[in-house]
Amino acid sequence: MKKKLIYLFTLFAAISACSDEFTEQPAIGALSDAAVQNEDGVELLLIGAYSTLDGIRNNLSGNGFAASGDNWWFDVIADDAHKGSTDGDQADLFEMEVYNWTTGNPYVLGKWSSIFAGINRANAVISLISSIEDADLTGKLAEARFLRGHFNFELQRIYGNVPYISEENYANTEFNQPNPGPIWDQIEADFQFAMDNLPATQEQSGRPTSWAAQTYLGKVHLQQSDWAAAFDLLEDVINNGPYSLNAEFLDNFISSGENSSESVFAIQFTADTGQSFNGNIGGVLNFPNPGPFGSCCGFYQPSQDLVNAFQTDEDGLPLLDTFNAAGNDVANDYGIEDEDAFTPHTGPLDPRLDYTVGRRGIDYNGYGTFPGHSWIRATFADISGPYLPAKNVYQSGDTDNQGTGAWGQQHSGINYNIIRFADVLLMGAEAAVELNDLASALTWVNMVRNRAKSMSYVQNEAGDADAANYVIEPYTSFSDQAFARKAVRHERRLELGMEGHRLFDLRRWGNGVEVINEYIANESRTIENFGTKANAFEAKHDLLPIPLSAIDLSGGILEQNPGF
């Protein structure tokens, strides 16, 4: 075989030496540089950059599910969710969940690889625009820089010490850059340019506006605890921007509510009657198995810890200090079968719970009453628990979002809101608290809570009463800064649970070691063997390690994060 390969290579070299005309024509199906050096070419490359928002591309390195643009598996390494399914399925993610992190884990590489694909595609647009004369492409440049800002923000908050690839680096194929520290300045510059040069509205859904860029810039400052800058940007968006809360919380997760006044910037997933290649391929594991419609694969199961957080007192306010106290767990059916007796929780609950989590005895997304363990793939020996995800799963009858894959997969068309207005209100409230502006914080938190109070509640099987004892009210006041801080942080979890934000909130607040280790201990009351399988969360887990293969390929230019 080696001789044949050498012969073929020699023959090819001889033929190509005779004539190099083939190098002057683009390959079939490819476009020459000249063909794309115009506004149409810029738009083609820009669409390619948008397409990497979902994280999916050909020749992805690492684990393909890790690339998912909705960041679902980062909830798994926080306290909102378990991996789901059996412990042995996607064993690499199981190791991430139990904090047995290694630099060679394919989930670590999968996300890194997908983010850099997005950065490179955004840089390709920026580089092309710089080579085109006699055309005003400022708006397209602003879109590309918005996208590059997004991808670099993801890279920064996940890995911490990261390389920066500029458009000049891209043009000169200088990709092997060092990672001396944060790249916040470059991220801010991209969003500032986008804010200054994007239009206030866009004809096509999914393209960012100047308001979206301003919001994202506020989010970037918030992640750095730069409270004053974040507050100024977000307050202006809240008071003067085009956004508002949907009347119904559920509208954020169904087709009729997509690209509504609450959506600031979203990944535009689309389902169709075929293989739904524009659906949420990175999230195909995250449906009940078998559940109500025989889907795959039983991953992404909410934690008992998250469910407990939705408890309220008789006045409709959260149990900020006691929701996870021993003996105070929301009733669950872990360890028993469908035919065994079970009474759902009777205490007061925030009504957002049953739009976030599927639990036994309560209607599940319009498919009827969740019967119990028969809808759960995991066994009682696994650490996945008794709950199902709800926000990412179609509501019954929402056929516009229901997509199919190759082997029973669900390529969902439900848009993923990278930022929605409720998030903006709570980011603004967080910045306000840290500046001791408790009046603004109270107003914005209560806007979110009042929407939850006035929305439609999940109903019982007969359809004539609420499915549970839902009690929620706004705060009457924030007594001091410490109480306000606790209230705002808790509200983010209630409103945004199972939307991929929790880990990054904990990182920003700097309390991951305390919160996650308490979570492991508390969760073990329900899932007894979780505590025996999970390792302690350490300070090093505040950042993912730099993938080992990336360091190797860099020839040692990249340096590993501390602790790995």
XYZ file of N, CA, C and O in Angstrom, residues 60-67 73 90-93 96 102-113 159 547:
112
model
N -16.020 19.287 13.393
C -15.896 19.804 14.752
C -14.958 18.935 15.572
O -15.033 17.709 15.523
N -14.075 19.564 16.318
C -13.184 18.830 17.212
C -13.867 18.612 18.553
O -14.734 19.389 18.958
N -13.472 17.574 19.260
C -14.049 17.307 20.569
C -15.445 16.745 20.460
O -15.844 16.182 19.441
N -16.235 16.904 21.516
C -17.590 16.375 21.547
C -18.548 17.358 20.880
O -18.597 18.531 21.238
N -19.331 16.861 19.914
C -20.233 17.728 19.162
C -21.326 18.340 20.001
O -21.746 19.477 19.751
N -21.825 17.625 21.002
C -22.881 18.181 21.839
C -22.363 19.324 22.711
O -23.117 20.218 23.095
N -21.061 19.306 23.008
C -20.470 20.369 23.821
C -20.512 21.712 23.121
O -20.466 22.754 23.767
N -20.600 21.694 21.796
C -20.566 22.929 21.017
C -21.858 23.715 21.100
O -21.909 24.878 20.690
N -25.169 22.438 28.828
C -24.394 21.569 29.712
C -23.621 22.350 30.780
O -23.123 21.758 31.741
N -22.769 9.301 27.486
C -21.976 10.528 27.485
C -21.143 10.601 28.767
O -21.254 11.529 29.582
N -20.297 9.577 28.917
C -19.493 9.446 30.140
C -18.576 10.646 30.352
O -18.252 10.990 31.497
N -18.158 11.283 29.266
C -17.287 12.461 29.416
C -18.016 13.602 30.112
O -17.418 14.341 30.894
N -19.306 13.750 29.837
C -20.079 14.781 30.526
C -20.342 14.380 31.977
O -20.393 15.238 32.861
N -17.539 15.593 33.863
C -17.636 17.031 34.094
C -18.614 17.322 35.233
O -18.356 18.187 36.082
N -10.542 16.867 33.367
C -9.206 16.667 32.805
C -9.051 17.554 31.576
O -10.040 17.930 30.931
N -7.832 17.880 31.247
C -7.571 18.770 30.122
C -7.861 18.102 28.783
O -7.959 18.786 27.767
N -7.984 16.776 28.778
C -8.266 16.056 27.539
C -9.728 15.709 27.352
O -10.075 15.022 26.380
N -10.619 16.173 28.237
C -12.035 15.844 28.112
C -12.595 16.436 26.815
O -12.435 17.635 26.547
N -13.295 15.640 25.997
C -13.809 16.140 24.710
C -14.828 17.271 24.845
O -15.030 18.022 23.892
N -15.481 17.396 25.995
C -16.390 18.526 26.183
C -15.610 19.838 26.300
O -16.059 20.887 25.825
N -14.459 19.785 26.923
C -13.617 20.976 27.042
C -13.158 21.432 25.660
O -13.176 22.632 25.344
N -12.778 20.490 24.822
C -12.304 20.812 23.473
C -13.453 21.191 22.550
O -13.319 22.086 21.710
N -14.611 20.533 22.691
C -15.719 20.775 21.787
C -16.189 22.219 21.804
O -16.455 22.817 20.754
N -16.297 22.797 22.984
C -16.742 24.187 23.079
C -15.674 25.133 22.559
O -15.974 26.101 21.837
N -14.433 24.881 22.923
C -13.299 25.698 22.463
C -13.266 25.734 20.937
O -13.172 26.798 20.318
N -13.369 24.585 20.322
C -13.311 24.476 18.863
C -14.451 25.237 18.195
O -14.241 25.965 17.216
N -13.224 30.176 29.597
C -11.841 29.714 29.773
C -10.937 30.730 30.469
O -9.852 30.366 30.936
N -7.919 23.290 26.521
C -7.808 21.917 26.023
C -6.353 21.505 25.793
O -5.556 22.272 25.235
